[in-house]
Amino acid sequence: MRVNFTVNGRPQEADDVWEGESLLYVLRERLGLPGSKNACEQGECGSCTVRLDGVPVCSCLVAAGQAEGREVVTVEGLADFAKQRTCGDSCGTAGTSLDEARQWAAKGTDSQTGEGTELSPIQQAFIDAGAVQCGFCTPGLLVASDELLERNSNPSDADIREALSGNLCRCTGYEKIMDAVRLAAARQSEGV
Amino acid sequence: MDFLRPASWEEALAAKAEHPTAVPIAGGTDVMVEINFDHRRPEYLLDLNRVGDLYEWEVGEETVRLGASVPYTRIMENLRAELPGLALASHTVASPQIRNRGGVGGNLGTASPAGDAHPALLAAGAEVEVESAARGTRLIPIDDFYTGVKRNALQPDELIRAVHVAKADGPQQYSKVGTRNAMVIAVCAFGLALHPGTRTVRTGIGSAAPTPVRARAAEEFLNAALEEGGFWDNGKIITPSVAKQFADLCSAACNPIDDVRGTASYRRHAVGVMARRTLTWTWESYRGTRRASEGAA
Amino acid sequence: MPTNGAPTKITQGSQTKGGIGESTLRPDGTLKVTGEFAYSSDMWHEDMLWGQILRSTVAHAEIVSIDTSEALATAGVYAVMTYDDLPTEVKNYGLEIQDTPVLAHGKVRHHGEPVAIVAADHPETARRAAAKIKVEYKELPVITDEASATAPDAILVHEGRDDHHAGHVPHPNIVHRQPIVRGDADEAARRADVIVKGDYTFGMQDQAFLGPESGLAVPEEDGGVHLYIATQWLHSDLRQIAPVLGLPEEKVRMTLAGVGGAFGGREDLSMQIHACLLALRTGKPVKIVYNRFESFFGHVHRHPAKLHYEHGATKDGKLTHMKCRIVLDGGAYASASPAVVGNASSLSVGPYVIDDVDIEAIALYTNNPPCGAMRGFGAVQACFAYEAQMDKLAEKLGMDPVEFRRLNAMEQGTIMPTGQPVDSPAPVAELLRRIKAMPMPPERQWESSEGSDVRQLPGGLSNTTHGEGVVRGVGYAVGIKNVGFSEGFDDYSTARVRMEVVGGEPVATVHTAMAEVGQGGVTVHAQIARTELGVTQVTIHPADTQVGSAGSTSASRQTYVTGGAVKNACEVVREKVLEIGRRKFGSYHPAWATAELLLEGGKVVTDGGEVLGDLADVLEGEAVEVEEEWRHRPTEPFDLRTGQGNGHVQYSFAAHRAVVEVDTELGLVKVVELACAQDVGKALNPLSVVGQIQGGTTQGLGVAVMEEIIVDPKTAKVRNPSFTDYLIPTILDTPTIPVDVLELADEHAPYGLRGIGEAPTLSSTPAVLAAIRNATGLELNRTPVRPEHLTGTA
């Protein structure tokens, strides 16, 4: 079947979709947006969390056909999404194109890798606080944390833990993730 | 596999009538797991996401008519006063992401004894509104809805439209044991509702029998004990011996199994503990409101 | 030039920003937060196929027949392969013993063993085709424990063993046995005023890394294959893959794709050979991605163990002797079992001084899931048991458990049971002192003016208690872990470092085959290069097999060994750069010839701080590149009879204090705080060090209260292969983890550093168990402890 929906502000079309495919599979394998991760595919880890019409959901449990006509925001679009939220519609959209995403090759990383990339406050906070190790849980945690700070700009520790209780991390022991969310909240309140 | 996308309730009923094997999918939190893990390959998937009615609720005089697909998050946020037991149960469902997608219709459709909503519905009292194109609407009392392990009273051509849950007329509580402090399937669960209007107590037990069940003997014992001691009127603390016997009878209402999530013996024990605690919490709350209203009067 | 393993001092680059000792940020951080970092499951290629594995549905059976005809006839299927289709005579692989069939041959030995593989144009097509393969099994009795493995009439899991352990094991169903005898335990036992014996059980833990086993194999024009893969050791994979494919190693090119965690679970091969076989057979790129269900069958787990311990002590609290027997279940294939046995035995005494010991550790072959490497590697199981023993002894003696441990704590100079002297700091007593001195978390922290916050109580969001039945407990534990590969293994790493001028600036490039699995090795390599070479710009080349082996990202060894290799290569580069400088500019300033020269802040300076020139000028028109191997001090094997030998390179120590709240009626546990004190020698990146300690601590918490792969003892089948029923801690299960980092340099190690990744995983589990015992008064001799164990309803 064919499925049409909007991802990170861009209309997307996927063809020859098998009816049992998840939104996660379509994003990763058909639209060249592998940022949402495939850790459990049973709604028990949150690595695939995306916003579906604004609501955080596990994209592994959304049938691709259920996304028809709807708006999806993935980690790849999070910086733009956050920017739009701050400055309204005047910002324009970007997002990764299919071609860009598919041109992956093993490239070196250096102190400039990703330099000039505009990050959302929560993305920057995750880097600064040391909340990223292997990074496989990171995309889902970023989408969930961003949504938390959108509706609660000054969450208590218990609020943060509750909001992120659907996102497993195996590397960090969560302490640096707590630090990152606190840091982003503090920067947000300072207007940095 | 075919993907059916009805745009309205009528279209959905027509599709289900034409394809009785079609598997309804709303939140997808059960169905998609089975598909992803290759446990199920339905001939048709019947997507209910575009049927807007299913996402609405109406608060009436006696009951709340809760659309089958109203996400648990909405129940937690909006129906805490009317459906406190179900709101508490909703808060224990899986994770925020799952609560954003899943609704009571899915729990009822799957009819797993571990579904978190069941004990709250049993305790509050509810009727399930189902409909088929051929025979129209019928209301199935919640007590008659669960017919076996993962089986319910639904006919192949029927879909669940809503559940009519009695509005709380007294305190309600819900507890669930899992081996993790969040995002966990119930080892066992317990719901309790005080109904001061009828001077009755209702219960619901999850994951401790082939189906969700009420602890009827325990309810009858407690109803009689409360009546006898004049507790509803005098608002006294329920004596420990009454609470203990109620808890024991709740344990006795279980018919659990040993599985990877827990032993049968533990389930019986834990249901008793939760029964005693939820009775204490609700009764304390009842006494509090009584005192408050007396104070106001 | 320094020799390998020689004492080193930091003479370079203290002025260069971003060097060692700073909490510099990850070079891959931006890619990871934008979703652009390419993990192995993200690989994509035009026209690629999807591979699928068919696995055994039974644990132990003869394969009577396999019929693939229907699968092959399925539209969209490009290849179906079984054992008979393997291209060469090499049909097995394995880390140490090559006993693992690439595809089952005649027999399956555990539930989930690969039997056939399929390549198709869509994953669903591949799954459907795999389901059409008909395998007829004739089931055999299952061997599931020591009794069934060593019974006189026991079926041999592996017939005709000829591996190098076969000669010394008492039974062919024992992979390896390591006794350690020192002093006279029986004689010493007579001096004991109290003797404590205990039998302990450690459940099977899963690494549960989040990124599933996956990769992409791309056939190449020269008949070779390029594999993009998530692994812990590229060259170890290569050594096992190439012979099965019948290709020389240079025709199997391997590039490290993004690794979504590892924790030991990627030391063994999973889908590597299968993907390459299918790619070579079909001539098309083949991608394989396990789902979580398959992942539980796709990698080895932590060995479950039965441990028997006996300790004695005098009235005044001095340990007299220790006897122990540790039985590790290795499952159907050897994997890392022999080395795990070596660790379990040699570290079984813990960080204590006991002169008279009698130790035996074995690993079994059974039909249970294969077990191998997981963070802590044999030391974890032992620590759980000996720390329980320490608490029992202290209680029996009426002593404070921390004071009792401090009284018996090992220190620098202590002789290990293997006869090896500990020749670097071993601040066990100090770590215990620090952990005990840390402030306690507030009591009844769940209470606020608005009532009870269930999120801070046992049961959490499930609303099981508002404070009823809740009892607080406090427990302590300390552990010892070896760092690096032991027992005479030639443990080396290789680094290629290049220095040149790019855009007018000196730039260093570091190229190693080190698997970055999240630990932050790439961050540290850049820091070392900045410190040693005085540059700001460092590029980390992707890890691949175009450079020599880096060894494994395991055994807490990478910062030590590959970090050491990078440091060493940088030093060689520095000398060459200075030679160029002397050649070009030596005549302009006498200091070029006489002074000790450093590279700092992009300049050549004297040790007196005088600037001799810009690196950019020295390197103008020149590039310096070296590739050097580097080794730590050699180790020796343990004697097979006495266990004597200088088997380990370095030891690592951590101590934990756990504060828990237990709902004693429901048996539910909330860990309130899990504080850790650890000696790290030298924190090259303090932020990463703390992150490692907190992560390791949490994995130890998991196996204390929830994590266990449950295997049916009747069928040897796995009962909970999913994240629904194999639970790992969520953020609501994880407490605050304050960390106290001690830095006592090990003069034998680069920069004085100490491998840190595993030690925190050891003591965390027994600390939580001790705290639960403290709260409940129960004995609790198994982990994980489940609600039924705390409520008498098991």
CSV table of C-alpha atoms in Angstrom, one decimal, chain B:
chain,number,residue,atom,x,y,z
B,1,MET,CA,-2.6,-8.9,4.8
B,2,ASP,CA,-5.0,-6.1,4.0
B,3,PHE,CA,-5.2,-2.8,5.8
B,4,LEU,CA,-8.8,-1.5,6.2
B,5,ARG,CA,-9.2,2.2,7.0
B,6,PRO,CA,-12.8,3.0,7.8
B,7,ALA,CA,-13.4,6.7,8.1
B,8,SER,CA,-16.5,6.4,10.3
B,9,TRP,CA,-18.0,4.0,12.9
B,10,GLU,CA,-20.6,2.8,10.3
B,11,GLU,CA,-17.8,2.0,7.9
B,12,ALA,CA,-15.9,0.2,10.6
B,13,LEU,CA,-19.0,-2.0,11.4
B,14,ALA,CA,-19.5,-2.7,7.7
B,15,ALA,CA,-15.9,-3.8,7.3
B,16,LYS,CA,-16.1,-6.0,10.4
B,17,ALA,CA,-19.3,-7.6,9.1
B,18,GLU,CA,-17.7,-8.3,5.8
B,19,HIS,CA,-14.4,-9.5,7.3
B,20,PRO,CA,-15.2,-11.0,10.7
B,21,THR,CA,-11.5,-12.2,11.0
B,22,ALA,CA,-10.3,-8.6,10.7
B,23,VAL,CA,-8.3,-7.6,13.8
B,24,PRO,CA,-9.2,-4.2,15.1
B,25,ILE,CA,-6.1,-2.0,15.7
B,26,ALA,CA,-6.4,1.3,17.6
B,27,GLY,CA,-3.4,2.1,19.9
B,28,GLY,CA,-1.6,-0.9,18.5
B,29,THR,CA,0.1,-1.6,21.8
B,30,ASP,CA,-0.9,-5.3,21.7
B,31,VAL,CA,-1.5,-6.0,18.0
B,32,MET,CA,1.7,-4.5,16.7
B,33,VAL,CA,3.8,-6.4,19.3
B,34,GLU,CA,2.3,-9.6,17.9
B,35,ILE,CA,3.0,-8.6,14.4
B,36,ASN,CA,6.5,-7.4,15.0
B,37,PHE,CA,7.4,-10.6,16.8
B,38,ASP,CA,5.7,-12.7,14.1
B,39,HIS,CA,3.2,-14.2,16.6
B,40,ARG,CA,0.2,-13.2,14.5
B,41,ARG,CA,-0.5,-12.6,10.8
B,42,PRO,CA,-4.1,-11.4,10.6
B,43,GLU,CA,-5.7,-11.4,7.2
B,44,TYR,CA,-7.1,-7.9,7.7
B,45,LEU,CA,-6.0,-5.1,10.0
B,46,LEU,CA,-9.0,-2.8,10.8
B,47,ASP,CA,-7.6,0.6,11.7
B,48,LEU,CA,-9.9,2.5,14.1
B,49,ASN,CA,-7.7,5.6,14.4
B,50,ARG,CA,-9.9,7.6,12.0
B,51,VAL,CA,-13.1,6.9,13.9
B,52,GLY,CA,-13.3,10.0,15.9
B,53,ASP,CA,-16.2,9.0,18.1
B,54,LEU,CA,-14.0,6.4,19.8
B,55,TYR,CA,-11.8,9.2,21.2
B,56,GLU,CA,-14.7,11.0,23.0
B,57,TRP,CA,-16.3,10.7,26.4
B,58,GLU,CA,-19.4,12.1,27.9
B,59,VAL,CA,-20.0,12.5,31.6
B,60,GLY,CA,-23.7,11.8,32.3
B,61,GLU,CA,-25.8,11.7,35.5
B,62,GLU,CA,-24.9,8.2,36.5
B,63,THR,CA,-22.2,7.0,34.2
B,64,VAL,CA,-19.3,8.1,32.1
B,65,ARG,CA,-19.6,6.9,28.5
B,66,LEU,CA,-16.0,6.4,27.7
B,67,GLY,CA,-15.0,5.9,24.0
B,68,ALA,CA,-13.0,2.7,23.4
B,69,SER,CA,-10.0,4.6,22.2
B,70,VAL,CA,-9.7,7.4,24.7
B,71,PRO,CA,-6.0,7.2,25.6
B,72,TYR,CA,-5.2,6.4,29.2
B,73,THR,CA,-3.4,9.7,29.5
B,74,ARG,CA,-6.7,11.5,28.9
B,75,ILE,CA,-8.4,9.4,31.5
B,76,MET,CA,-5.7,10.2,34.0
B,77,GLU,CA,-5.9,13.9,33.2
B,78,ASN,CA,-9.6,14.4,32.8
B,79,LEU,CA,-11.6,11.8,34.6
B,80,ARG,CA,-9.8,11.6,38.0
B,81,ALA,CA,-12.9,12.8,39.8
B,82,GLU,CA,-15.5,10.7,38.0
B,83,LEU,CA,-13.5,7.6,37.6
B,84,PRO,CA,-10.8,7.6,40.3
B,85,GLY,CA,-10.1,3.9,40.2
B,86,LEU,CA,-9.8,3.8,36.5
B,87,ALA,CA,-7.6,6.9,36.5
B,88,LEU,CA,-5.3,5.3,39.0
B,89,ALA,CA,-5.2,2.1,36.9
B,90,SER,CA,-4.5,4.2,33.8
B,91,HIS,CA,-1.5,5.7,35.6
B,92,THR,CA,0.0,2.2,36.0
B,93,VAL,CA,-0.3,1.2,32.4
B,94,ALA,CA,3.1,0.6,30.8
B,95,SER,CA,4.8,3.9,29.9
B,96,PRO,CA,3.8,7.5,29.0
B,97,GLN,CA,4.2,6.6,25.3
B,98,ILE,CA,1.9,3.6,25.7
B,99,ARG,CA,-0.6,5.6,27.8
B,100,ASN,CA,-0.7,8.1,25.0
B,101,ARG,CA,-1.9,5.5,22.5
B,102,GLY,CA,-3.7,2.8,24.4
B,103,GLY,CA,-7.3,2.9,25.6
B,104,VAL,CA,-9.7,0.7,27.5
B,105,GLY,CA,-11.1,-0.8,24.3
B,106,GLY,CA,-7.8,-2.5,23.7
B,107,ASN,CA,-7.7,-4.0,27.2
B,108,LEU,CA,-11.3,-5.3,26.7
B,109,GLY,CA,-10.7,-6.6,23.2
B,110,THR,CA,-7.5,-8.4,24.2
B,111,ALA,CA,-9.1,-9.5,27.5
B,112,SER,CA,-5.8,-10.5,29.0
B,113,PRO,CA,-6.1,-11.2,32.7
B,114,ALA,CA,-3.2,-8.8,33.1
B,115,GLY,CA,-5.0,-5.9,31.5
B,116,ASP,CA,-4.7,-3.0,33.9
B,117,ALA,CA,-8.2,-1.5,33.4
B,118,HIS,CA,-10.1,-4.6,34.3
B,119,PRO,CA,-10.0,-4.6,38.1
B,120,ALA,CA,-11.0,-0.9,38.1
B,121,LEU,CA,-13.9,-1.5,35.8
B,122,LEU,CA,-15.1,-4.5,37.8
B,123,ALA,CA,-14.9,-2.5,41.1
B,124,ALA,CA,-16.6,0.6,39.7
B,125,GLY,CA,-19.3,-1.3,37.8
B,126,ALA,CA,-19.5,-1.0,34.1
B,127,GLU,CA,-21.2,-2.1,30.9
B,128,VAL,CA,-19.4,-2.6,27.6
B,129,GLU,CA,-21.2,-1.1,24.6
B,130,VAL,CA,-20.6,-3.3,21.5
B,131,GLU,CA,-22.2,-3.0,18.2
B,132,SER,CA,-22.6,-5.0,14.9
B,133,ALA,CA,-24.0,-3.9,11.6
B,134,ALA,CA,-26.5,-6.8,11.7
B,135,ARG,CA,-27.8,-6.6,15.2
B,136,GLY,CA,-27.0,-3.1,16.4
B,137,THR,CA,-26.0,-2.1,19.9
B,138,ARG,CA,-26.0,-4.2,23.0
B,139,LEU,CA,-24.6,-3.5,26.5
B,140,ILE,CA,-22.7,-6.3,28.1
B,141,PRO,CA,-22.3,-6.1,31.9
B,142,ILE,CA,-18.7,-6.1,32.8
B,143,ASP,CA,-19.3,-9.2,35.1
B,144,ASP,CA,-20.3,-11.2,32.0
B,145,PHE,CA,-17.7,-9.8,29.6
B,146,TYR,CA,-14.6,-12.0,30.4
B,147,THR,CA,-15.3,-15.5,29.3
B,148,GLY,CA,-11.9,-17.2,29.4
B,149,VAL,CA,-8.2,-16.6,29.1
B,150,LYS,CA,-7.9,-13.8,26.5
B,151,ARG,CA,-11.5,-14.5,25.5
B,152,ASN,CA,-14.5,-12.2,25.8
B,153,ALA,CA,-18.2,-12.1,25.1
B,154,LEU,CA,-17.7,-10.3,21.7
B,155,GLN,CA,-19.2,-11.8,18.6
B,156,PRO,CA,-17.0,-12.0,15.5
B,157,ASP,CA,-18.9,-9.2,13.7
B,158,GLU,CA,-18.9,-6.9,16.8
B,159,LEU,CA,-16.7,-4.0,17.7
B,160,ILE,CA,-16.3,-2.3,21.1
B,161,ARG,CA,-17.6,1.2,20.9
B,162,ALA,CA,-17.5,2.5,24.5
B,163,VAL,CA,-17.6,1.5,28.0
B,164,HIS,CA,-20.2,2.9,30.4
B,165,VAL,CA,-18.6,3.2,33.8
B,166,ALA,CA,-20.6,4.1,36.9
B,167,LYS,CA,-19.5,7.5,38.2
B,168,ALA,CA,-17.8,7.2,41.6
B,169,ASP,CA,-20.1,7.7,44.5
B,170,GLY,CA,-17.4,7.1,47.0
B,171,PRO,CA,-13.6,6.6,47.2
B,172,GLN,CA,-11.9,4.1,44.9
B,173,GLN,CA,-8.4,2.7,44.9
B,174,TYR,CA,-6.2,0.6,42.6
B,175,SER,CA,-2.9,-1.2,43.3
B,176,LYS,CA,-0.8,-3.3,41.1
B,177,VAL,CA,2.3,-5.4,41.8
B,178,GLY,CA,5.1,-5.6,39.3
B,179,THR,CA,8.7,-6.4,39.7
B,180,ARG,CA,9.8,-3.0,38.5
B,181,ASN,CA,8.8,0.5,39.7
B,182,ALA,CA,7.5,1.5,36.2
B,183,MET,CA,6.7,0.1,32.8
B,184,VAL,CA,5.8,-3.4,34.1
B,185,ILE,CA,3.1,-5.9,33.4
B,186,ALA,CA,1.0,-6.8,36.4
B,187,VAL,CA,2.1,-9.8,38.5
B,188,CYS,CA,-1.3,-9.2,40.0
B,189,ALA,CA,-3.6,-6.2,40.6
B,190,PHE,CA,-6.5,-5.1,42.8
B,191,GLY,CA,-9.2,-2.6,42.5
B,192,LEU,CA,-11.6,-1.5,45.2
B,193,ALA,CA,-14.6,0.9,45.1
B,194,LEU,CA,-16.8,2.0,48.0
B,195,HIS,CA,-20.3,2.7,46.9
B,196,PRO,CA,-21.9,4.6,49.9
B,197,GLY,CA,-25.1,5.1,47.8
B,198,THR,CA,-25.9,1.4,47.9
B,199,ARG,CA,-23.7,0.7,51.0
B,200,THR,CA,-21.7,-1.8,49.0
B,201,VAL,CA,-18.1,-2.5,48.2
B,202,ARG,CA,-17.0,-3.9,44.9
B,203,THR,CA,-13.6,-5.4,44.0
B,204,GLY,CA,-11.7,-6.5,41.0
B,205,ILE,CA,-8.7,-8.8,40.8
B,206,GLY,CA,-6.3,-8.9,37.8
B,207,SER,CA,-3.7,-11.5,36.8
B,208,ALA,CA,-4.6,-13.9,39.5
B,209,ALA,CA,-7.1,-16.1,37.7
B,210,PRO,CA,-7.8,-17.1,34.1
B,211,THR,CA,-9.9,-14.0,33.8
B,212,PRO,CA,-10.3,-10.8,35.7
B,213,VAL,CA,-12.6,-11.6,38.6
B,214,ARG,CA,-14.4,-10.0,41.5
B,215,ALA,CA,-13.9,-11.3,45.0
B,216,ARG,CA,-17.6,-11.8,45.6
B,217,ALA,CA,-17.4,-13.7,48.9
B,218,ALA,CA,-15.1,-11.0,50.2
B,219,GLU,CA,-17.5,-8.3,49.0
B,220,GLU,CA,-20.5,-10.1,50.6
B,221,PHE,CA,-18.6,-10.6,53.9
B,222,LEU,CA,-17.6,-7.0,54.0
B,223,ASN,CA,-21.0,-5.6,53.0
B,224,ALA,CA,-22.5,-7.6,55.9
B,225,ALA,CA,-19.8,-6.6,58.4
B,226,LEU,CA,-20.1,-2.9,57.5
B,227,GLU,CA,-23.9,-3.1,57.8
B,228,GLU,CA,-23.8,-5.0,61.0
B,229,GLY,CA,-21.4,-2.7,62.7
B,230,GLY,CA,-23.1,0.4,61.5
B,231,PHE,CA,-19.8,1.5,59.9
B,232,TRP,CA,-21.4,3.4,57.1
B,233,ASP,CA,-23.2,5.6,59.6
B,234,ASN,CA,-20.7,5.8,62.5
B,235,GLY,CA,-17.6,6.1,60.3
B,236,LYS,CA,-15.6,4.1,62.7
B,237,ILE,CA,-12.3,2.6,61.7
B,238,ILE,CA,-12.7,-0.9,60.3
B,239,THR,CA,-11.5,-3.4,62.8
B,240,PRO,CA,-8.3,-5.3,61.9
B,241,SER,CA,-10.1,-8.6,62.1
B,242,VAL,CA,-12.7,-7.5,59.5
B,243,ALA,CA,-10.0,-6.2,57.3
B,244,LYS,CA,-8.0,-9.4,57.7
B,245,GLN,CA,-10.9,-11.6,56.8
B,246,PHE,CA,-11.7,-9.5,53.8
B,247,ALA,CA,-8.1,-9.8,52.7
B,248,ASP,CA,-8.1,-13.5,53.2
B,249,LEU,CA,-11.3,-13.9,51.2
B,250,CYS,CA,-9.8,-11.8,48.4
B,251,SER,CA,-6.8,-14.1,48.4
B,252,ALA,CA,-9.2,-17.1,48.3
B,253,ALA,CA,-10.9,-15.6,45.2
B,254,CYS,CA,-7.7,-16.0,43.3
B,255,ASN,CA,-7.0,-19.0,41.1
B,256,PRO,CA,-3.5,-18.1,40.0
B,257,ILE,CA,-0.7,-19.9,38.2
B,258,ASP,CA,3.1,-20.0,38.5
B,259,ASP,CA,4.8,-18.2,35.7
B,260,VAL,CA,7.9,-16.2,34.9
B,261,ARG,CA,6.3,-13.1,36.5
B,262,GLY,CA,5.6,-14.7,39.9
B,263,THR,CA,4.4,-17.7,41.8
B,264,ALA,CA,0.7,-18.5,42.4
B,265,SER,CA,1.4,-18.5,46.1
B,266,TYR,CA,2.9,-14.9,45.9
B,267,ARG,CA,-0.1,-13.7,43.9
B,268,ARG,CA,-2.6,-15.0,46.4
B,269,HIS,CA,-0.6,-13.3,49.2
B,270,ALA,CA,-0.1,-10.0,47.4
B,271,VAL,CA,-3.8,-9.7,46.5
B,272,GLY,CA,-4.6,-10.1,50.2
B,273,VAL,CA,-2.1,-7.3,51.1
B,274,MET,CA,-3.4,-5.0,48.4
B,275,ALA,CA,-7.0,-5.7,49.5
B,276,ARG,CA,-6.3,-4.8,53.0
B,277,ARG,CA,-4.4,-1.6,52.0
B,278,THR,CA,-6.9,-0.4,49.5
B,279,LEU,CA,-9.7,-1.0,51.9
B,280,THR,CA,-7.8,1.1,54.5
B,281,TRP,CA,-7.1,3.9,52.1
B,282,THR,CA,-10.6,4.1,50.7
B,283,TRP,CA,-12.2,3.8,54.2
B,284,GLU,CA,-9.9,6.5,55.6
B,285,SER,CA,-10.9,8.7,52.7
B,286,TYR,CA,-14.6,7.9,53.2
B,287,ARG,CA,-14.3,8.8,56.9
B,288,GLY,CA,-12.5,12.0,56.0
B,289,THR,CA,-15.3,13.1,53.6
B,290,ARG,CA,-17.9,12.2,56.2
B,291,ARG,CA,-16.1,14.3,58.9
B,292,ALA,CA,-15.7,17.1,56.4
B,293,SER,CA,-19.4,17.1,55.5
B,294,GLU,CA,-20.4,16.9,59.1
B,295,GLY,CA,-18.1,19.7,59.9
B,296,ALA,CA,-19.6,21.8,57.2
B,297,ALA,CA,-23.1,20.9,58.3
